[in-house]
CSV table of N, CA and C in Angstrom, one decimal:
chain,number,residue,atom,x,y,z
A,9,UNK,N,52.3,33.1,-30.6
A,9,UNK,CA,51.0,33.2,-30.2
A,9,UNK,C,50.1,32.7,-30.5
A,10,UNK,N,50.0,32.3,-32.2
A,10,UNK,CA,49.3,31.3,-32.3
A,10,UNK,C,49.1,29.5,-31.8
A,11,UNK,N,50.8,29.4,-31.3
A,11,UNK,CA,50.7,28.2,-30.9
A,11,UNK,C,49.7,28.0,-29.2
A,12,UNK,N,49.9,29.3,-28.4
A,12,UNK,CA,49.5,29.4,-27.5
A,12,UNK,C,48.0,29.5,-27.3
A,13,UNK,N,47.4,29.8,-28.5
A,13,UNK,CA,46.3,29.9,-28.6
A,13,UNK,C,45.4,28.5,-28.9
A,14,UNK,N,46.3,27.6,-29.6
A,14,UNK,CA,45.7,26.4,-29.9
A,14,UNK,C,46.2,25.2,-29.2
A,15,UNK,N,47.0,25.7,-27.8
A,15,UNK,CA,47.3,25.6,-26.8
A,15,UNK,C,45.6,25.4,-25.5
A,16,UNK,N,45.2,26.7,-25.9
A,16,UNK,CA,44.3,27.0,-24.5
A,16,UNK,C,43.5,26.1,-25.3
A,17,UNK,N,43.1,26.0,-26.6
A,17,UNK,CA,41.5,25.1,-27.2
A,17,UNK,C,42.4,24.0,-26.5
A,18,UNK,N,43.2,23.6,-27.5
A,18,UNK,CA,43.3,21.9,-26.3
A,18,UNK,C,43.1,21.7,-25.0
A,19,UNK,N,43.2,22.2,-24.1
A,19,UNK,CA,42.4,22.3,-23.3
A,19,UNK,C,41.2,22.2,-22.9
A,20,UNK,N,40.8,22.5,-23.6
A,20,UNK,CA,39.7,22.8,-23.7
A,20,UNK,C,38.0,21.5,-24.2
A,21,UNK,N,38.9,21.4,-24.9
A,21,UNK,CA,37.9,20.2,-25.7
A,21,UNK,C,37.9,19.5,-24.3
A,22,UNK,N,39.0,18.8,-23.6
A,22,UNK,CA,38.6,17.6,-23.0
A,22,UNK,C,37.9,17.5,-22.1
A,23,UNK,N,37.2,19.3,-21.1
A,23,UNK,CA,36.4,19.4,-20.4
A,23,UNK,C,34.5,19.4,-20.8
A,24,UNK,N,34.9,20.1,-22.1
A,24,UNK,CA,33.2,20.0,-22.8
A,24,UNK,C,33.3,18.8,-23.6
A,25,UNK,N,34.4,17.8,-23.2
A,25,UNK,CA,33.7,16.2,-23.7
A,25,UNK,C,33.1,15.6,-22.4
A,26,UNK,N,33.9,16.1,-21.2
A,26,UNK,CA,33.3,15.4,-20.3
A,26,UNK,C,32.4,16.2,-20.0
A,27,UNK,N,31.5,17.3,-20.4
A,27,UNK,CA,30.6,17.9,-19.4
A,27,UNK,C,29.6,17.2,-19.9
A,28,UNK,N,29.6,17.1,-21.0
A,28,UNK,CA,28.7,16.5,-22.0
A,28,UNK,C,28.1,15.0,-22.1
A,29,UNK,N,29.4,14.5,-21.2
A,29,UNK,CA,28.9,13.2,-21.2
A,29,UNK,C,28.5,12.5,-19.7
A,30,UNK,N,28.0,13.6,-18.8
A,30,UNK,CA,28.0,13.4,-17.4
A,30,UNK,C,26.1,13.4,-17.7
A,31,UNK,N,25.3,12.8,-16.5
A,31,UNK,CA,24.2,12.4,-16.6
A,31,UNK,C,23.6,13.7,-16.1
A,32,UNK,N,22.5,14.3,-16.4
A,32,UNK,CA,21.6,14.9,-15.9
A,32,UNK,C,20.8,15.0,-14.8
A,33,UNK,N,20.8,15.4,-13.9
A,33,UNK,CA,19.8,15.2,-12.6
A,33,UNK,C,18.7,14.6,-13.2
A,34,UNK,N,17.8,14.1,-12.9
A,34,UNK,CA,16.6,14.4,-12.6
A,34,UNK,C,16.0,15.1,-12.3
A,35,UNK,N,14.9,15.7,-12.6
A,35,UNK,CA,14.4,16.9,-12.1
A,35,UNK,C,13.0,16.5,-12.8
A,36,UNK,N,12.0,17.0,-11.9
A,36,UNK,CA,10.7,16.7,-12.0
A,36,UNK,C,9.4,17.6,-12.8
A,37,UNK,N,8.5,17.6,-13.6
A,37,UNK,CA,8.4,18.1,-14.2
A,37,UNK,C,7.6,19.8,-14.0
A,38,UNK,N,7.3,20.6,-14.4
A,38,UNK,CA,7.3,22.1,-14.0
A,38,UNK,C,5.2,21.8,-13.8
A,39,UNK,N,5.4,22.5,-12.7
A,39,UNK,CA,4.4,22.8,-11.5
A,39,UNK,C,4.2,21.1,-10.7
A,40,UNK,N,3.1,21.6,-9.8
A,40,UNK,CA,2.8,21.1,-8.9
A,40,UNK,C,2.4,19.2,-9.1
A,41,UNK,N,2.3,18.1,-8.4
A,41,UNK,CA,2.2,16.9,-8.7
A,41,UNK,C,0.2,17.0,-9.0
A,42,UNK,N,-0.4,16.5,-9.8
A,42,UNK,CA,-1.6,17.2,-10.6
A,42,UNK,C,-2.5,15.8,-10.3
A,43,UNK,N,-1.6,14.5,-10.6
A,43,UNK,CA,-2.5,13.4,-10.6
A,43,UNK,C,-2.1,12.2,-9.8
A,44,UNK,N,-3.4,11.5,-9.5
A,44,UNK,CA,-3.1,10.5,-8.4
A,44,UNK,C,-1.8,8.9,-9.0
A,45,UNK,N,-1.2,8.5,-9.8
A,45,UNK,CA,-0.3,8.1,-10.4
A,45,UNK,C,0.6,8.8,-10.5
A,46,UNK,N,0.9,10.2,-10.6
A,46,UNK,CA,2.1,11.1,-10.4
A,46,UNK,C,2.6,10.6,-8.6
A,47,UNK,N,1.6,11.0,-7.9
A,47,UNK,CA,1.8,10.4,-6.9
A,47,UNK,C,2.1,9.3,-5.9
A,48,UNK,N,1.7,8.0,-6.9
A,48,UNK,CA,1.3,7.2,-6.7
A,48,UNK,C,3.3,6.4,-6.6
A,49,UNK,N,3.1,7.0,-7.9
A,49,UNK,CA,5.0,6.9,-8.9
A,49,UNK,C,6.0,7.2,-7.6
A,50,UNK,N,5.3,8.7,-7.2
A,50,UNK,CA,6.4,9.2,-6.6
A,50,UNK,C,7.0,8.3,-5.2
A,51,UNK,N,5.9,7.6,-4.6
A,51,UNK,CA,5.8,7.5,-2.8
A,51,UNK,C,6.4,5.6,-3.5
A,52,UNK,N,6.0,5.2,-4.4
A,52,UNK,CA,6.8,3.4,-4.8
A,52,UNK,C,7.5,3.7,-5.1
A,53,UNK,N,8.5,5.2,-5.3
A,53,UNK,CA,9.8,5.0,-6.1
A,53,UNK,C,10.3,5.3,-4.3
A,54,UNK,N,9.9,5.6,-3.6
A,54,UNK,CA,10.5,6.3,-2.2
A,54,UNK,C,11.0,5.3,-1.3
A,55,UNK,N,9.7,3.9,-1.6
A,55,UNK,CA,9.3,3.1,-0.1
A,55,UNK,C,10.5,2.3,-0.9
A,56,UNK,N,9.7,1.9,-2.4
A,56,UNK,CA,9.7,0.7,-2.8
A,56,UNK,C,8.6,-0.3,-2.3
A,57,UNK,N,7.0,-0.1,-2.2
A,57,UNK,CA,6.4,-0.9,-2.3
A,57,UNK,C,4.9,-0.5,-3.6
A,58,UNK,N,4.0,-1.0,-2.7
A,58,UNK,CA,2.9,-0.9,-4.3
A,58,UNK,C,2.0,-0.3,-3.6
A,59,UNK,N,1.7,1.2,-4.5
A,59,UNK,CA,0.4,1.6,-3.9
A,59,UNK,C,-0.8,1.7,-4.0
A,60,UNK,N,-1.4,1.7,-2.9
A,60,UNK,CA,-2.9,1.2,-3.0
A,60,UNK,C,-4.2,2.2,-3.6
A,61,UNK,N,-3.9,3.1,-2.8
A,61,UNK,CA,-4.6,4.7,-2.8
A,61,UNK,C,-3.7,6.0,-2.7
A,62,UNK,N,-4.8,7.1,-3.5
A,62,UNK,CA,-4.2,7.9,-3.2
A,62,UNK,C,-5.5,9.3,-3.1
A,63,UNK,N,-5.2,9.8,-2.4
A,63,UNK,CA,-6.5,11.4,-2.0
A,63,UNK,C,-5.4,12.1,-1.9
A,64,UNK,N,-5.9,13.6,-2.8
A,64,UNK,CA,-5.6,15.0,-2.0
A,64,UNK,C,-5.9,15.7,-1.2
A,65,UNK,N,-4.7,16.3,0.0
A,65,UNK,CA,-4.9,16.5,1.1
A,65,UNK,C,-4.3,17.9,1.0
A,66,UNK,N,-5.1,19.1,2.0
A,66,UNK,CA,-4.4,20.2,2.2
A,66,UNK,C,-3.2,20.2,2.9
A,67,UNK,N,-2.5,20.9,2.8
A,67,UNK,CA,-0.8,20.7,3.0
A,67,UNK,C,-0.2,22.4,2.5
A,68,UNK,N,0.3,22.9,3.8
A,68,UNK,CA,1.1,24.0,4.1
A,68,UNK,C,0.8,24.5,3.1
A,69,UNK,N,0.2,24.9,2.0
A,69,UNK,CA,0.2,25.7,0.9
A,69,UNK,C,-0.4,26.0,-0.1
A,70,UNK,N,-0.6,26.6,-1.1
A,70,UNK,CA,-1.7,26.3,-2.0
A,70,UNK,C,-2.1,25.0,-2.7
A,71,UNK,N,-0.9,24.5,-3.2
A,71,UNK,CA,-1.1,23.8,-3.7
A,71,UNK,C,-1.4,22.1,-3.2
A,72,UNK,N,-1.3,22.1,-1.6
A,72,UNK,CA,-1.4,21.2,-1.4
A,72,UNK,C,-0.9,19.4,-1.0
A,73,UNK,N,-1.0,18.7,-0.9
A,73,UNK,CA,-0.5,17.6,-1.3
A,73,UNK,C,-1.3,16.1,-1.5
A,74,UNK,N,-0.6,15.2,-1.7
A,74,UNK,CA,-1.2,13.5,-1.6
A,74,UNK,C,-0.9,12.5,-0.5
A,75,UNK,N,-2.0,12.0,-0.1
A,75,UNK,CA,-1.9,11.0,1.0
A,75,UNK,C,-1.9,10.2,0.5
A,76,UNK,N,-1.1,9.5,0.1
A,76,UNK,CA,-0.8,7.4,-0.7
A,76,UNK,C,-0.9,6.7,0.5
A,77,UNK,N,-1.1,5.4,0.3
A,77,UNK,CA,-1.3,4.1,1.4
A,77,UNK,C,-0.3,3.2,0.2
A,78,UNK,N,0.8,2.7,0.6
A,78,UNK,CA,1.3,1.4,0.4
A,78,UNK,C,1.1,0.3,0.6
A,79,UNK,N,1.2,-1.3,0.0
A,79,UNK,CA,1.0,-2.4,0.4
A,79,UNK,C,2.8,-2.6,0.2
A,80,UNK,N,3.7,-3.5,1.5
A,80,UNK,CA,4.8,-3.4,1.8
A,80,UNK,C,4.3,-5.4,1.8
A,81,UNK,N,4.9,-5.6,0.4
A,81,UNK,CA,4.9,-7.7,0.2
A,81,UNK,C,6.0,-7.9,0.9
A,82,UNK,N,5.9,-8.7,1.9
A,82,UNK,CA,6.6,-9.5,2.4
A,82,UNK,C,7.0,-8.4,3.6
A,83,UNK,N,6.3,-8.3,4.3
A,83,UNK,CA,6.1,-7.5,5.3
A,83,UNK,C,4.6,-7.0,6.5
A,84,UNK,N,4.6,-7.4,7.1
A,84,UNK,CA,3.5,-7.0,8.2
A,84,UNK,C,2.5,-5.5,8.1
A,85,UNK,N,3.8,-4.9,7.8
A,85,UNK,CA,3.1,-3.3,8.2
A,85,UNK,C,3.4,-2.6,6.5
A,86,UNK,N,2.0,-1.8,6.2
A,86,UNK,CA,2.4,-0.5,4.9
A,86,UNK,C,3.0,0.8,5.4
A,87,UNK,N,2.8,1.5,4.4
A,87,UNK,CA,3.3,2.7,4.7
A,87,UNK,C,2.3,3.6,4.7
A,88,UNK,N,2.2,5.1,5.0
A,88,UNK,CA,1.1,6.2,4.7
A,88,UNK,C,2.3,7.6,4.0
A,89,UNK,N,2.6,7.4,2.8
A,89,UNK,CA,2.9,8.9,2.9
A,89,UNK,C,2.7,10.4,2.2
A,90,UNK,N,3.3,11.5,2.8
A,90,UNK,CA,2.4,12.4,2.3
A,90,UNK,C,3.3,13.4,1.2
A,91,UNK,N,3.2,13.6,0.3
A,91,UNK,CA,3.8,13.8,-0.7
A,91,UNK,C,3.2,15.5,-1.2
A,92,UNK,N,4.3,16.4,-1.0
A,92,UNK,CA,4.1,17.8,-1.5
A,92,UNK,C,4.1,17.4,-2.5
A,93,UNK,N,3.1,18.5,-2.7
A,93,UNK,CA,2.7,18.7,-4.1
A,93,UNK,C,3.5,19.5,-4.7
A,94,UNK,N,4.2,20.8,-3.9
A,94,UNK,CA,5.0,21.9,-4.6
A,94,UNK,C,6.6,21.0,-5.0
A,95,UNK,N,7.4,20.7,-4.4
A,95,UNK,CA,8.3,19.5,-4.6
A,95,UNK,C,8.5,18.5,-4.6
A,96,UNK,N,7.6,17.8,-5.2
A,96,UNK,CA,7.4,16.5,-5.6
A,96,UNK,C,8.4,15.3,-5.0
A,97,UNK,N,8.3,15.5,-3.6
A,97,UNK,CA,9.0,14.7,-2.4
A,97,UNK,C,8.3,14.3,-2.0
A,98,UNK,N,8.6,13.2,-0.8
A,98,UNK,CA,7.5,12.7,0.5
A,98,UNK,C,8.2,13.5,1.6
A,99,UNK,N,7.0,14.4,2.3
A,99,UNK,CA,7.6,15.2,3.2
A,99,UNK,C,7.3,14.2,4.3
A,100,UNK,N,6.6,13.4,4.5
A,100,UNK,CA,6.1,12.3,5.5
A,100,UNK,C,6.3,11.2,6.1
A,101,UNK,N,6.5,10.1,6.2
A,101,UNK,CA,6.0,8.7,6.1
A,101,UNK,C,5.6,8.0,7.6
A,102,UNK,N,4.6,7.9,8.0
A,102,UNK,CA,4.0,6.7,8.8
A,102,UNK,C,3.8,5.1,8.6
A,103,UNK,N,3.9,4.1,9.0
A,103,UNK,CA,4.1,3.2,9.3
A,103,UNK,C,2.5,2.7,9.7
A,104,UNK,N,1.8,1.8,8.9
A,104,UNK,CA,0.1,1.7,9.0
A,104,UNK,C,-0.1,-0.1,8.4
A,105,UNK,N,-1.7,-0.5,9.1
A,105,UNK,CA,-1.4,-1.8,8.9
A,105,UNK,C,-1.2,-1.9,7.7
A,106,UNK,N,-1.4,-2.9,6.7
A,106,UNK,CA,-1.3,-3.4,5.3
A,106,UNK,C,-2.8,-3.1,5.0
A,107,UNK,N,-2.7,-2.1,3.9
A,107,UNK,CA,-4.1,-1.5,3.4
A,107,UNK,C,-4.3,-2.8,2.2
A,108,UNK,N,-6.1,-3.0,2.3
A,108,UNK,CA,-6.1,-4.0,1.5
A,108,UNK,C,-6.0,-5.5,2.2
A,109,UNK,N,-5.4,-5.3,3.5
A,109,UNK,CA,-5.7,-7.0,4.0
A,109,UNK,C,-6.6,-6.8,4.6
A,110,UNK,N,-6.7,-8.5,4.9
A,110,UNK,CA,-8.1,-8.6,6.0
A,110,UNK,C,-8.0,-8.6,7.1
A,111,UNK,N,-8.3,-7.8,8.2
A,111,UNK,CA,-8.4,-8.4,9.3
A,111,UNK,C,-8.7,-9.5,10.1
A,112,UNK,N,-9.1,-9.6,11.5
A,112,UNK,CA,-10.5,-10.7,11.8
A,112,UNK,C,-11.4,-10.5,11.6
A,113,UNK,N,-11.7,-9.4,11.9
A,113,UNK,CA,-13.1,-9.0,11.8
A,113,UNK,C,-13.6,-8.8,10.1
A,114,UNK,N,-13.0,-8.9,9.7
A,114,UNK,CA,-13.3,-9.0,8.1
A,114,UNK,C,-13.3,-10.6,7.7
A,115,UNK,N,-13.4,-11.5,8.1
A,115,UNK,CA,-13.6,-13.2,8.1
A,115,UNK,C,-15.4,-12.9,7.5
A,116,UNK,N,-15.6,-14.7,7.4
A,116,UNK,CA,-17.1,-14.9,7.2
A,116,UNK,C,-17.4,-14.8,8.5
A,117,UNK,N,-19.1,-14.4,8.1
A,117,UNK,CA,-20.1,-14.0,9.0
A,117,UNK,C,-21.0,-15.2,9.8
A,118,UNK,N,-20.3,-15.4,11.4
A,118,UNK,CA,-21.1,-17.1,11.5
A,118,UNK,C,-22.4,-16.5,12.4
A,119,UNK,N,-23.3,-17.1,12.6
A,119,UNK,CA,-24.5,-16.7,13.4
A,119,UNK,C,-24.5,-17.6,13.7
A,120,UNK,N,-25.0,-17.7,15.2
A,120,UNK,CA,-24.5,-18.7,16.7
A,120,UNK,C,-26.4,-18.7,16.8
A,121,UNK,N,-26.4,-20.6,17.1
A,121,UNK,CA,-27.5,-21.0,17.0
A,121,UNK,C,-28.1,-20.0,18.2
A,122,UNK,N,-29.5,-19.7,18.3
A,122,UNK,CA,-30.2,-18.6,19.4
A,122,UNK,C,-29.9,-17.2,19.2
A,123,UNK,N,-29.2,-16.5,18.0
A,123,UNK,CA,-29.2,-15.9,18.4
A,123,UNK,C,-30.0,-15.1,17.0
A,124,UNK,N,-29.8,-13.2,17.2
A,124,UNK,CA,-30.4,-13.1,15.8
A,124,UNK,C,-29.8,-11.7,15.3
């Protein structure tokens, strides 16, 4: 009887060691996304871009969400991501012109002779 108990204990030891060594899944902190910095880091992690701006928006619930504009280095277009505050995940994303880039109309203003 003792040998059977000892054998069962030996069989459980490797299972306990293996379960202790597995990495835990990355969980978000409790509660909704509260700051623009949190929203920016989630969007940057999902797209690989650099967050330029973040603003609160109303989104399908009481806690709402965040709209984050991202600049993509080496690409001609950026991303606009909607972050759900409750789930800490990207709700949707759309391609936009690079945020913060100079457009054709943003250059120096030239005066043409004879005009006011």
